[in-house]
Amino acid sequence: MHSPTRLSSFRFSLLLLLLLAPLMGWAQDRAQALLQFEGVQTRYQAFYGPGAVVRGAREQLDPDDQAIADKALKALDVAATRAFDVKASVSAIRQEVATAGKGGAAPSPQVLAAVARLAQLRIDYAAKNDAAKSEFINQQQARLTDPVRVELLGRMAVAEMREVDFSSQLLLAAVVKQLARGNGGQFTSLPNSTLDSALDTLWSRGVTSTHARNLLIVAREVERQVTLVLLCALPDEDVAALLAWRNDPQAAAEREALLGTYRAEVKASGAVAIRTMLRAWPRS
């Protein structure tokens, strides 16, 4: 038989679980809505899904390095496929956002409908060719300076996530470049602890060269402008509902959790990919 003390403890735990369950569900609903609003799943798949990492690194190589980098790029592709797990990373981001959003109200049906419409606009825009994209942008010109839409864009994390993606591409391309040029020996012999410390330093330092910094600024601005165009295609009532949602008390903490975890997932998976690539690279 169960003792009265253990039974009381069990009942208390059960009661606590029942009381917290709705709040946990609301937090998950908020987190899922925010990830869809920011396009996190689509973005992570596009930059870190199978084949995406090596394409991004190739884009950052000079033509001369591209011509000699096939072997190194293939090694990166194999390593990145093992290191980056889109489903696991997106799940980790969602969980951190849910934790940050606990206590917040569940998104209203109007907010969820607006988020779904924005997600569909992203899909439709991505499917357009350049001419159709240009025409679509021209159609939204009248609203591009709308202060409500500009304010909503300011609440979003898209530009900062693009900076993380670009920084990851630059770092991976730099490793590929050194391997392609026959300079891999200075990295392959490093112990994991030293290599990890070096990667941490590079991430902390960020983009330093003028050329790369200018490219990063352009990438961020393109991300902002495309997102603003999509927001301009939403009805006014959708934009108002979304802005009110992203101005509620939990919004800032959720945004911080989203960015922090997104960066941590990209950084950690990229480090695994680099270690895997270097350990498999033939020592000269």
Coordinates of C-alpha atoms in Angstrom, one line a residue:
M1 CA 0.0 0.0 0.0
H2 CA 1.1 3.6 -0.7
S3 CA 1.8 5.7 2.4
P4 CA -0.4 8.8 2.9
T5 CA 2.7 11.0 2.4
R6 CA 3.5 9.5 -1.0
L7 CA -0.1 9.6 -2.0
S8 CA -0.4 13.2 -1.1
S9 CA 2.8 14.0 -3.0
F10 CA 1.5 12.2 -6.1
R11 CA -1.8 14.0 -5.9
F12 CA 0.0 17.4 -5.6
S13 CA 2.2 16.5 -8.6
L14 CA -0.8 15.5 -10.7
L15 CA -2.7 18.7 -9.7
L16 CA 0.3 20.8 -10.6
L17 CA 0.7 19.0 -14.0
L18 CA -3.0 19.6 -14.7
L19 CA -2.7 23.3 -13.8
L20 CA 0.5 23.8 -15.9
A21 CA -0.7 21.8 -18.9
P22 CA -2.7 24.6 -20.5
L23 CA 0.2 27.0 -20.0
M24 CA 2.6 24.6 -21.6
G25 CA 0.2 24.2 -24.5
W26 CA -0.1 27.9 -24.9
A27 CA 3.7 28.3 -24.9
Q28 CA 4.1 25.7 -27.5
D29 CA 1.4 27.3 -29.6
R30 CA 3.1 30.6 -29.3
A31 CA 6.5 29.1 -30.2
Q32 CA 5.2 27.3 -33.2
A33 CA 3.4 30.4 -34.4
L34 CA 6.6 32.5 -34.0
L35 CA 8.7 30.0 -35.8
Q36 CA 6.2 30.0 -38.7
F37 CA 6.0 33.8 -38.6
E38 CA 9.8 34.1 -38.9
G39 CA 10.1 31.3 -41.4
V40 CA 12.6 29.3 -39.3
Q41 CA 11.8 25.8 -40.6
T42 CA 12.0 27.0 -44.2
R43 CA 15.2 28.9 -43.6
Y44 CA 16.9 26.2 -41.7
Q45 CA 16.1 23.7 -44.4
A46 CA 17.2 26.0 -47.1
F47 CA 20.6 26.8 -45.5
Y48 CA 21.4 23.5 -43.7
G49 CA 19.4 20.7 -45.3
P50 CA 21.1 18.1 -47.6
G51 CA 23.4 19.8 -50.1
A52 CA 22.6 23.3 -48.9
V53 CA 25.7 23.8 -46.8
V54 CA 28.1 23.0 -49.6
R55 CA 26.2 25.3 -52.0
G56 CA 26.4 28.1 -49.6
A57 CA 30.1 27.6 -49.0
R58 CA 30.8 27.4 -52.8
E59 CA 29.0 30.8 -53.3
Q60 CA 31.5 32.4 -50.9
L61 CA 34.6 31.1 -52.8
D62 CA 36.5 33.1 -55.4
P63 CA 36.4 31.7 -58.9
D64 CA 40.0 30.6 -58.7
D65 CA 39.3 28.7 -55.5
Q66 CA 36.1 27.2 -56.9
A67 CA 38.2 25.7 -59.7
I68 CA 40.4 23.7 -57.3
A69 CA 38.0 23.0 -54.4
D70 CA 35.9 20.1 -55.7
K71 CA 37.6 17.6 -53.3
A72 CA 37.3 19.9 -50.3
L73 CA 33.7 20.7 -51.1
K74 CA 32.8 17.0 -51.4
A75 CA 34.4 16.5 -48.0
L76 CA 32.3 19.4 -46.6
D77 CA 29.1 18.0 -48.1
V78 CA 29.7 14.6 -46.4
A79 CA 30.5 16.2 -43.1
A80 CA 27.7 18.7 -43.1
T81 CA 25.1 16.0 -44.0
R82 CA 26.1 14.2 -40.8
A83 CA 26.5 17.3 -38.6
F84 CA 23.4 19.3 -39.4
D85 CA 20.0 17.8 -38.3
V86 CA 17.3 20.2 -39.4
K87 CA 14.5 18.5 -37.4
A88 CA 16.5 18.4 -34.2
S89 CA 17.7 21.9 -34.5
V90 CA 14.3 23.4 -35.2
S91 CA 12.9 21.4 -32.3
A92 CA 15.5 22.8 -30.0
I93 CA 14.8 26.3 -31.1
R94 CA 11.0 25.8 -30.6
Q95 CA 11.6 24.5 -27.1
E96 CA 13.7 27.5 -26.1
V97 CA 11.1 29.9 -27.5
A98 CA 8.3 28.0 -25.7
T99 CA 10.2 28.3 -22.4
A100 CA 10.7 32.0 -23.0
G101 CA 7.0 32.4 -23.8
K102 CA 5.5 30.6 -20.8
G103 CA 2.8 32.7 -19.2
G104 CA 1.9 34.4 -22.5
A105 CA -1.6 34.1 -24.0
A106 CA -2.1 31.7 -26.9
P107 CA -2.1 33.4 -30.3
S108 CA -5.6 34.4 -31.4
P109 CA -7.3 32.8 -34.4
Q110 CA -6.7 36.1 -36.3
V111 CA -2.9 36.0 -35.5
L112 CA -2.7 32.3 -36.6
A113 CA -4.5 33.1 -39.8
A114 CA -2.2 36.0 -40.5
V115 CA 0.9 33.9 -39.8
A116 CA -0.4 31.2 -42.2
R117 CA -1.0 33.8 -44.9
L118 CA 2.5 35.2 -44.5
A119 CA 4.0 31.7 -44.7
Q120 CA 2.1 31.1 -47.9
L121 CA 3.3 34.4 -49.3
R122 CA 6.9 33.2 -48.7
I123 CA 6.2 30.0 -50.5
D124 CA 4.6 31.8 -53.5
Y125 CA 7.4 34.3 -53.7
A126 CA 10.2 31.7 -53.6
A127 CA 8.5 29.9 -56.5
K128 CA 8.5 33.0 -58.7
N129 CA 11.1 33.7 -61.4
D130 CA 13.1 37.0 -61.3
A131 CA 10.7 38.8 -63.6
A132 CA 7.7 37.8 -61.5
K133 CA 9.5 38.7 -58.3
S134 CA 10.2 42.2 -59.7
E135 CA 6.6 42.7 -60.7
F136 CA 5.4 41.5 -57.3
I137 CA 7.7 44.0 -55.6
N138 CA 6.5 46.8 -57.8
Q139 CA 3.0 46.0 -56.9
Q140 CA 3.8 46.7 -53.2
Q141 CA 5.6 50.0 -53.7
A142 CA 2.9 52.1 -52.2
R143 CA 3.1 50.3 -48.9
L144 CA 6.9 49.9 -48.5
T145 CA 7.1 53.0 -46.2
D146 CA 4.0 52.2 -44.2
P147 CA 5.1 52.9 -40.6
V148 CA 3.1 50.0 -39.1
R149 CA 4.7 47.4 -41.5
V150 CA 8.1 48.9 -40.9
E151 CA 7.6 48.7 -37.2
L152 CA 6.5 45.0 -37.5
L153 CA 9.6 44.3 -39.5
G154 CA 11.6 45.8 -36.7
R155 CA 10.1 43.2 -34.3
M156 CA 11.3 40.3 -36.5
A157 CA 14.5 38.4 -36.3
V158 CA 15.0 37.7 -40.1
A159 CA 17.9 40.0 -40.6
E160 CA 19.9 38.7 -37.6
M161 CA 19.2 35.1 -38.7
R162 CA 20.5 35.9 -42.1
E163 CA 23.7 37.3 -40.5
V164 CA 24.2 34.0 -38.7
D165 CA 23.7 32.1 -42.0
F166 CA 26.1 34.3 -43.9
S167 CA 28.8 34.1 -41.1
S168 CA 28.5 30.3 -41.2
Q169 CA 28.9 30.2 -44.9
L170 CA 32.0 32.4 -44.7
L171 CA 33.6 30.3 -42.0
L172 CA 33.0 27.0 -43.8
A173 CA 34.2 28.5 -47.1
A174 CA 37.4 29.7 -45.4
V175 CA 38.2 26.1 -44.2
V176 CA 37.4 24.7 -47.7
K177 CA 39.7 27.3 -49.3
Q178 CA 42.6 26.3 -47.0
L179 CA 42.1 22.6 -47.7
A180 CA 41.9 23.3 -51.5
R181 CA 45.1 25.3 -51.4
G182 CA 47.0 22.5 -49.6
N183 CA 47.1 24.3 -46.3
G184 CA 45.1 21.7 -44.4
G185 CA 48.1 20.4 -42.4
Q186 CA 48.0 23.4 -40.0
F187 CA 44.4 22.4 -39.0
T188 CA 44.3 18.6 -39.2
S189 CA 46.9 18.2 -36.5
L190 CA 45.1 20.4 -34.0
P191 CA 43.5 18.7 -31.0
N192 CA 39.7 19.1 -30.8
S193 CA 40.0 21.4 -27.8
T194 CA 42.3 23.8 -29.6
L195 CA 40.2 23.7 -32.8
D196 CA 37.0 24.4 -30.8
S197 CA 38.6 27.3 -29.1
A198 CA 39.7 28.7 -32.4
L199 CA 36.2 28.4 -33.9
D200 CA 34.7 30.1 -30.8
T201 CA 37.1 33.0 -31.3
L202 CA 36.1 33.3 -34.9
W203 CA 32.4 33.3 -34.1
S204 CA 33.0 35.9 -31.3
R205 CA 35.0 38.1 -33.6
G206 CA 32.5 38.0 -36.4
V207 CA 33.1 39.3 -39.9
T208 CA 36.0 41.6 -40.0
S209 CA 37.2 42.1 -43.6
T210 CA 35.7 45.1 -45.3
H211 CA 34.7 43.1 -48.4
A212 CA 33.0 40.4 -46.4
R213 CA 31.4 43.0 -44.1
N214 CA 29.9 44.8 -47.1
L215 CA 28.5 41.5 -48.4
L216 CA 27.0 40.8 -45.0
I217 CA 25.3 44.2 -44.9
V218 CA 23.9 43.6 -48.4
A219 CA 22.6 40.2 -47.4
R220 CA 20.9 41.6 -44.3
E221 CA 19.3 44.4 -46.2
V222 CA 18.0 42.1 -49.0
E223 CA 16.5 39.9 -46.3
R224 CA 14.8 42.9 -44.7
Q225 CA 13.5 44.3 -48.0
V226 CA 12.1 41.0 -49.2
T227 CA 10.3 40.4 -45.8
L228 CA 8.9 44.0 -45.9
V229 CA 7.5 43.3 -49.4
L230 CA 5.8 40.2 -48.1
L231 CA 4.4 42.2 -45.2
C232 CA 3.1 44.7 -47.6
A233 CA 1.1 42.0 -49.4
L234 CA -0.8 41.2 -46.2
P235 CA -4.1 42.9 -45.4
D236 CA -3.9 45.9 -43.0
E237 CA -5.9 44.0 -40.3
D238 CA -3.4 41.1 -40.4
V239 CA -0.5 43.5 -39.9
A240 CA -2.2 45.2 -37.0
A241 CA -2.9 41.8 -35.3
L242 CA 0.7 40.6 -35.8
L243 CA 2.2 43.9 -34.5
A244 CA 0.0 43.7 -31.4
W245 CA 1.1 40.1 -30.8
R246 CA 4.8 41.0 -31.2
N247 CA 4.4 43.8 -28.8
D248 CA 3.0 41.7 -25.9
P249 CA 5.1 41.2 -22.7
Q250 CA 6.7 37.9 -23.8
A251 CA 7.7 38.9 -27.3
A252 CA 11.1 40.3 -26.6
A253 CA 12.2 37.3 -24.6
E254 CA 10.9 35.0 -27.3
R255 CA 12.8 36.9 -30.0
E256 CA 16.0 36.7 -27.9
A257 CA 15.6 33.0 -27.3
L258 CA 14.9 32.4 -31.0
L259 CA 18.1 34.2 -32.1
G260 CA 20.3 32.8 -29.4
T261 CA 19.3 29.2 -30.0
Y262 CA 19.4 29.6 -33.8
R263 CA 22.9 30.9 -33.6
A264 CA 23.9 28.2 -31.1
E265 CA 22.5 25.4 -33.3
V266 CA 24.2 26.7 -36.4
K267 CA 27.5 27.3 -34.6
A268 CA 27.5 23.8 -32.9
S269 CA 26.6 21.9 -36.0
G270 CA 29.1 23.8 -38.1
A271 CA 31.8 23.0 -35.6
V272 CA 31.0 19.3 -35.8
A273 CA 31.1 19.5 -39.6
I274 CA 34.5 21.2 -39.6
R275 CA 36.0 18.7 -37.1
T276 CA 34.6 15.8 -39.2
M277 CA 35.9 17.2 -42.4
L278 CA 39.4 17.9 -41.0
R279 CA 39.7 14.5 -39.3
A280 CA 38.8 12.7 -42.5
W281 CA 41.2 14.9 -44.6
P282 CA 44.5 13.2 -45.6
R283 CA 47.4 14.5 -43.6
S284 CA 50.3 15.7 -45.7

